[in-house]
Short mmCIF file of C-alpha atoms (C1' of nucleotides) in Angstrom, two decimals:
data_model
loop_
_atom_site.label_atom_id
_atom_site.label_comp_id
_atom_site.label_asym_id
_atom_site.label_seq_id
_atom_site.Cartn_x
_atom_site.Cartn_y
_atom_site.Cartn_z
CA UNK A 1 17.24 -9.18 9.00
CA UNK A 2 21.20 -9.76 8.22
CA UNK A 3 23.80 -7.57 6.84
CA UNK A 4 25.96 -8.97 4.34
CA UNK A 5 29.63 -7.64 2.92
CA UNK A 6 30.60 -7.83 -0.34
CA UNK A 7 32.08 -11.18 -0.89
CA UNK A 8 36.02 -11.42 -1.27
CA UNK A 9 36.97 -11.45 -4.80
CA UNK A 10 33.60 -9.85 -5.89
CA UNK A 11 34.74 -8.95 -9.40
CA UNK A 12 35.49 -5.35 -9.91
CA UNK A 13 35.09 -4.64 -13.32
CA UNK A 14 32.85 -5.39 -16.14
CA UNK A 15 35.81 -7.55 -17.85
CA UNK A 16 36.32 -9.72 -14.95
CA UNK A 17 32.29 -10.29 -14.52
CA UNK A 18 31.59 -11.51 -17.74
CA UNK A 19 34.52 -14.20 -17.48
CA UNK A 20 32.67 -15.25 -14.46
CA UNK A 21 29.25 -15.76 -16.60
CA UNK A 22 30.99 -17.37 -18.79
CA UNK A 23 32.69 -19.81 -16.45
CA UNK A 24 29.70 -20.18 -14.22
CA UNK A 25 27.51 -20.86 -17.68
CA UNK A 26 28.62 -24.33 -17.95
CA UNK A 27 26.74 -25.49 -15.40
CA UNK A 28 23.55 -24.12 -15.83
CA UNK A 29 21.15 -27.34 -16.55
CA UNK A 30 18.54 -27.02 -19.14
CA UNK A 31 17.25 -30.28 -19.39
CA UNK A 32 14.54 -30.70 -16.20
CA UNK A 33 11.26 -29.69 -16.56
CA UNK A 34 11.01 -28.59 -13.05
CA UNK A 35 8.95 -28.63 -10.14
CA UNK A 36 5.11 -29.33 -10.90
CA UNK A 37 2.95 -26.10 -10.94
CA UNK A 38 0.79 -25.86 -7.94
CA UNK A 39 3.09 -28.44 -5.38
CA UNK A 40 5.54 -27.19 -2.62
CA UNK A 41 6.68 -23.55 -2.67
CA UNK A 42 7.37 -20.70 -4.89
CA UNK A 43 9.97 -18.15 -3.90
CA UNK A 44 10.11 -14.45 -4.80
CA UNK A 45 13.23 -12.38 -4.45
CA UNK A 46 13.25 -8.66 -5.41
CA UNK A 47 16.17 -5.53 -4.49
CA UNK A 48 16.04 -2.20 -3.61
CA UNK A 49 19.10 -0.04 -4.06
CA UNK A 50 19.80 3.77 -2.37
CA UNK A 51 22.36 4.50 -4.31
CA UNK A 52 22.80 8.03 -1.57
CA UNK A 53 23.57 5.74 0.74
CA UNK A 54 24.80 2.85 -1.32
CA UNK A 55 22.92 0.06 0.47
CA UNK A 56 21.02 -2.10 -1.14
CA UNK A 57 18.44 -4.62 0.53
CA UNK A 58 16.89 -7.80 -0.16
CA UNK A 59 13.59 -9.62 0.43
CA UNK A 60 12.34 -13.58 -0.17
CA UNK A 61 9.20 -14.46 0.15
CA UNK A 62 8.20 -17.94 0.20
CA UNK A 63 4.52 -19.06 -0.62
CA UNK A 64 2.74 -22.04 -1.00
CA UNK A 65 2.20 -22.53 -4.75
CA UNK A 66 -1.95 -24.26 -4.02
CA UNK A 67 -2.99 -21.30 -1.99
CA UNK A 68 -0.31 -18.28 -2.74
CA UNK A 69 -0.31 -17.75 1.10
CA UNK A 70 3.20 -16.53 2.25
CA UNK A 71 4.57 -18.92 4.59
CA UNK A 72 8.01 -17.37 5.11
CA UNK A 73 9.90 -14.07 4.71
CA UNK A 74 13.45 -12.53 5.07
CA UNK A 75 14.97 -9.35 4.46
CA UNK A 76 18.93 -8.46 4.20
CA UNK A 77 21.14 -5.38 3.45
CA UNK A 78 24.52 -4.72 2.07
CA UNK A 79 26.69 -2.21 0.33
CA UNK A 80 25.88 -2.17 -3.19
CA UNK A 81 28.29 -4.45 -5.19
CA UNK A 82 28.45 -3.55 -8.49
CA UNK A 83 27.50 -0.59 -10.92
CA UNK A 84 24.20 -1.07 -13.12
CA UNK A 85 25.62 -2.33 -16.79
CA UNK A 86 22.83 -4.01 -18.76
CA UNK A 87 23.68 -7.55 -19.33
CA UNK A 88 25.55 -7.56 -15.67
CA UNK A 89 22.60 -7.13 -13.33
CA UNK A 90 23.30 -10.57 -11.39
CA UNK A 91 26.87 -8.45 -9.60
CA UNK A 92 24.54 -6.00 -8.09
CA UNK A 93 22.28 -7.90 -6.34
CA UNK A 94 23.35 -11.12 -5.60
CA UNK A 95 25.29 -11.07 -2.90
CA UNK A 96 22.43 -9.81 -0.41
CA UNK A 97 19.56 -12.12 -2.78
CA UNK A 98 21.35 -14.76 -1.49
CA UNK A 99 21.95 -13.65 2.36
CA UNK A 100 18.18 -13.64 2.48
CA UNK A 101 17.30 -16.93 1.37
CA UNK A 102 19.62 -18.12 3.25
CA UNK A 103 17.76 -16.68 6.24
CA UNK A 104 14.24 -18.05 5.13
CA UNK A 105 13.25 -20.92 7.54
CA UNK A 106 11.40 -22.69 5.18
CA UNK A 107 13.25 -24.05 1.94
CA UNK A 108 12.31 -21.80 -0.92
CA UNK A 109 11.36 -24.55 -3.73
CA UNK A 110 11.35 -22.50 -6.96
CA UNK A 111 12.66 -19.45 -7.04
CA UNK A 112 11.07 -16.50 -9.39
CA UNK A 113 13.62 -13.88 -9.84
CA UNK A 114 13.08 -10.08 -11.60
CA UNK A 115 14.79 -10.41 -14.34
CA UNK A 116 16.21 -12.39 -16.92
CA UNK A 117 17.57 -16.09 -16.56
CA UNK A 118 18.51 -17.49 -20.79
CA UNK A 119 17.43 -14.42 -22.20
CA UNK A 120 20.58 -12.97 -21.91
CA UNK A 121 23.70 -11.64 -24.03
CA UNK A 122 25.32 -14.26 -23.03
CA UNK A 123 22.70 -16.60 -21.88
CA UNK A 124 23.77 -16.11 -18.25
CA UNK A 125 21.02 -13.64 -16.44
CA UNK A 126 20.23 -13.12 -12.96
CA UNK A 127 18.12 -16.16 -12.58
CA UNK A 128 20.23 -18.31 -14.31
CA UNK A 129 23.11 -16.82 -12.09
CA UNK A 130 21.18 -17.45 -8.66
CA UNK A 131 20.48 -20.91 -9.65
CA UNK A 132 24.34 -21.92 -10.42
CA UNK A 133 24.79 -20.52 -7.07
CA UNK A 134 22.14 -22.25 -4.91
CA UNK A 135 21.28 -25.44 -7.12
CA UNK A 136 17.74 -24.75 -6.76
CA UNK A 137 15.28 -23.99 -9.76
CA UNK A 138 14.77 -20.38 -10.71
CA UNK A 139 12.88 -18.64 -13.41
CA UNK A 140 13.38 -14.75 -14.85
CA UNK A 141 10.29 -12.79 -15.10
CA UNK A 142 10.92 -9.07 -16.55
CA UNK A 143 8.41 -6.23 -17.38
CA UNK A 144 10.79 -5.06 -20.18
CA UNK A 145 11.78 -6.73 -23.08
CA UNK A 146 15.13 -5.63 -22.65
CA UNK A 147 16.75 -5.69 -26.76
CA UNK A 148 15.16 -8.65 -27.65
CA UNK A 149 11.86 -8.98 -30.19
CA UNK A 150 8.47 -10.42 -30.18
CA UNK A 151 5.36 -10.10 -31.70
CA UNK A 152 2.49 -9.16 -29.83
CA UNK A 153 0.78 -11.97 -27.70
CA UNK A 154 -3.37 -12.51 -28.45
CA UNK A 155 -5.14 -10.45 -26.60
CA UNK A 156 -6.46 -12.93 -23.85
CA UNK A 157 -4.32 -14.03 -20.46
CA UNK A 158 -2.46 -17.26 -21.42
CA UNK A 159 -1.33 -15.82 -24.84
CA UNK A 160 2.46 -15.92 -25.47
CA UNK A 161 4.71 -15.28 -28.38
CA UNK A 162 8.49 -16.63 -28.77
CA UNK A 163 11.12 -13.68 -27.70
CA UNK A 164 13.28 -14.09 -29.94
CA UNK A 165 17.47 -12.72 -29.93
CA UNK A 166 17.68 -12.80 -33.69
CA UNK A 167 16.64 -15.47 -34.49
CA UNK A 168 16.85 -18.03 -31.32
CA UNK A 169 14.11 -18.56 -28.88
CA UNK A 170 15.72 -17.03 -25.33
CA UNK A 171 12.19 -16.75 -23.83
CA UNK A 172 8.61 -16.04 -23.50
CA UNK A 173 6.09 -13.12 -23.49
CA UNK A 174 3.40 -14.17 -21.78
CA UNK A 175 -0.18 -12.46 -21.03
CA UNK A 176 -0.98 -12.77 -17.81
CA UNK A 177 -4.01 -10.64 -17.72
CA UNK A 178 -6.40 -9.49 -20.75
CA UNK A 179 -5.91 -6.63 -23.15
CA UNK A 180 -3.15 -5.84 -20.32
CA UNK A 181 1.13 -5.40 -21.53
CA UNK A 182 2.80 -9.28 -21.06
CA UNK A 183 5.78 -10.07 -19.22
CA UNK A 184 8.93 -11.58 -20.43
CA UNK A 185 9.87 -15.29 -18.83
CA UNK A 186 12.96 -17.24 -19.55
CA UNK A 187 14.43 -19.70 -17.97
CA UNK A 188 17.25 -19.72 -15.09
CA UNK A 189 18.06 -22.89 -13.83
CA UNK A 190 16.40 -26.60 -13.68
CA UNK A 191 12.92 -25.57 -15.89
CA UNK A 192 11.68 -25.83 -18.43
CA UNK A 193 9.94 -22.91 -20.70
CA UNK A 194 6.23 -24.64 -20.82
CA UNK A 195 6.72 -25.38 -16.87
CA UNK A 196 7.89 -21.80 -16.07
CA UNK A 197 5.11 -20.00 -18.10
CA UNK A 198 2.36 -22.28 -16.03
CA UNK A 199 4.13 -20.88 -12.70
CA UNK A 200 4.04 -17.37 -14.18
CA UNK A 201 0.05 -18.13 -14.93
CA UNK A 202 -0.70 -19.59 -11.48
CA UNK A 203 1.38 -16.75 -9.69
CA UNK A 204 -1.08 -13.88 -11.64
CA UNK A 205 -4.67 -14.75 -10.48
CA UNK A 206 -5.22 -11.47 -10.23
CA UNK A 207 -2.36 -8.92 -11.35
CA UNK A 208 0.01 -8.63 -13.98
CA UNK A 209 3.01 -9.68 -11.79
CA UNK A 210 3.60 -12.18 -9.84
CA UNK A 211 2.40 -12.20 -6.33
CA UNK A 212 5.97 -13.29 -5.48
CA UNK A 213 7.19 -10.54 -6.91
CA UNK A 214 4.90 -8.16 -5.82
CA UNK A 215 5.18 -9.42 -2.16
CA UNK A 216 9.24 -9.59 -2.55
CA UNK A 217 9.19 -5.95 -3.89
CA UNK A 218 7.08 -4.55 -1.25
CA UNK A 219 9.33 -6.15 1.26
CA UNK A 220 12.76 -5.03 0.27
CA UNK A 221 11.10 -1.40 -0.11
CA UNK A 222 10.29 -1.71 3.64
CA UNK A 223 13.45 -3.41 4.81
CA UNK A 224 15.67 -0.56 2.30
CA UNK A 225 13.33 2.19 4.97
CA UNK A 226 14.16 0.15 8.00
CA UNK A 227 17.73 0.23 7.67
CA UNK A 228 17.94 4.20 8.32
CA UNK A 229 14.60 4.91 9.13
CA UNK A 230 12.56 7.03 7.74
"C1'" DG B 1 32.06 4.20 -33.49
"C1'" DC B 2 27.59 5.24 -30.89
"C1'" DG B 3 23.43 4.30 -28.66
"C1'" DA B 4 20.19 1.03 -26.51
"C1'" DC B 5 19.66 -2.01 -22.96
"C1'" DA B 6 16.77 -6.62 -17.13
"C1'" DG B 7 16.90 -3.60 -12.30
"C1'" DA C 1 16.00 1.04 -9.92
"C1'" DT C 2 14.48 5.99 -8.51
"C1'" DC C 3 12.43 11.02 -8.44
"C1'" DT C 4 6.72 11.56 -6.79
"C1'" DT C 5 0.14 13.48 -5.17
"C1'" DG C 6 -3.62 13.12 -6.38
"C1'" DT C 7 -6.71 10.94 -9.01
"C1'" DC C 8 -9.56 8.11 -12.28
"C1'" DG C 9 -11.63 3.58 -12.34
"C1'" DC C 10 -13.13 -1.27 -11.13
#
DNA sequence: GCGACAG
DNA sequence: ATCTTGTCGC
């Protein structure tokens, strides 16, 4: 497990982070479809904040996307780096997201993030953020629809229905299990929409959230107990 | 202007 | 996100 600071010129207000999304925008690239669903590896990354204490800790997981069996893990902790503002999520918990993958000693190969990559005020959301930052394909997947629309998905896993900022497609709600609520995918960095909805469907065989993101949540939980004890 | 709003 | 035990159900 590492400990990471809070980077020099972090930026310290809300003003300054959203002229950094809107610098860092420009190079988010839209037009790959991504890696194939069910080939290499599929990363989950999750945070867990004690705001007490203000640490905040980190977990990747890295599975193989045929068989879902975790084939790497790392944790890190830090001092929490921004305030929660809707809309500014990426400030809080990037800084130790990206301490642990780069602590993984496998390479992470897509990277599912909780969270929002396009669908976004400003089109710039965590995922999209993380995969400026590391070049590597990333996807948002978030159990709340944050304030954007949708109607409801068919009843059956596999259904999806556009969700919609006014009226521009930023995303996805998907059903990945029957009769059960949908989650909300959008894209962060190097995938497409279809392709990032077939990793969401592979990654649920069973629950309605990713195992990545189950297994990545689970993890930071433990590492967040580990670094105090308790 | 005020509230809502990913985690 | 987090505060929080047992409990109902597959």
């Amino acid at each position: 497990m590492t400990t990471v600071s809070i980077p020099a010129g972090w930026p310290a207000t809300e003003e300054q982070a959203r002229a950094v999304q809107d610098r860092l925008r420009e190079r988010v690239v839209l037009d790959e479809p991504g890696p194939p669903p069910g080939t290499g590896h599929v990363t989950g990354v999750d945070v867990a904040y004690d705001d007490e204490r203000d640490v905040v800790a980190a977990a990747a997981v890295v599975l193989d996307a045929a068989t879902l069996a975790v084939v790497a893990e790392a944790t890190a902790v830090g001092r929490i780096s921004f305030p929660y503002v809707p809309g500014l999520l990426a400030f809080r918990e990037i800084p130790t997201v990206l301490a642990a993958l780069d602590a993984l000693s496998r390479p992470p190969g897509l990277v599912v993030c909780d969270g929002y990559g396009l669908a976004h005020p400003r089109r710039f959301g965590l995922a999209s953020h993380l995969g400026v930052l590391t070049g590597l394909p990333t996807i948002g997947v978030a159990k709340n629809p944050f304030a954007f629309t949708h109607d409801d998905p068919a009843p059956a896993r596999g259904s999806a229905a556009p969700l919609l900022d006014g009226p521009e497609e930023v995303g996805r709600a998907l059903r990945t299990r029957d009769g059960v609520k949908p989650v909300f995918v959008s894209v962060g960095h190097r995938v497409d929409l279809d392709t990032a909805c077939a990793h969401v469907l592979r990654l649920t065989p069973r629950y309605r959230l990713p195992e990545t993101t189950r297994l990545a949540d689970s993890l930071c939980r433990r590492a967040l107990r580990d670094s105090v004890g308790r």
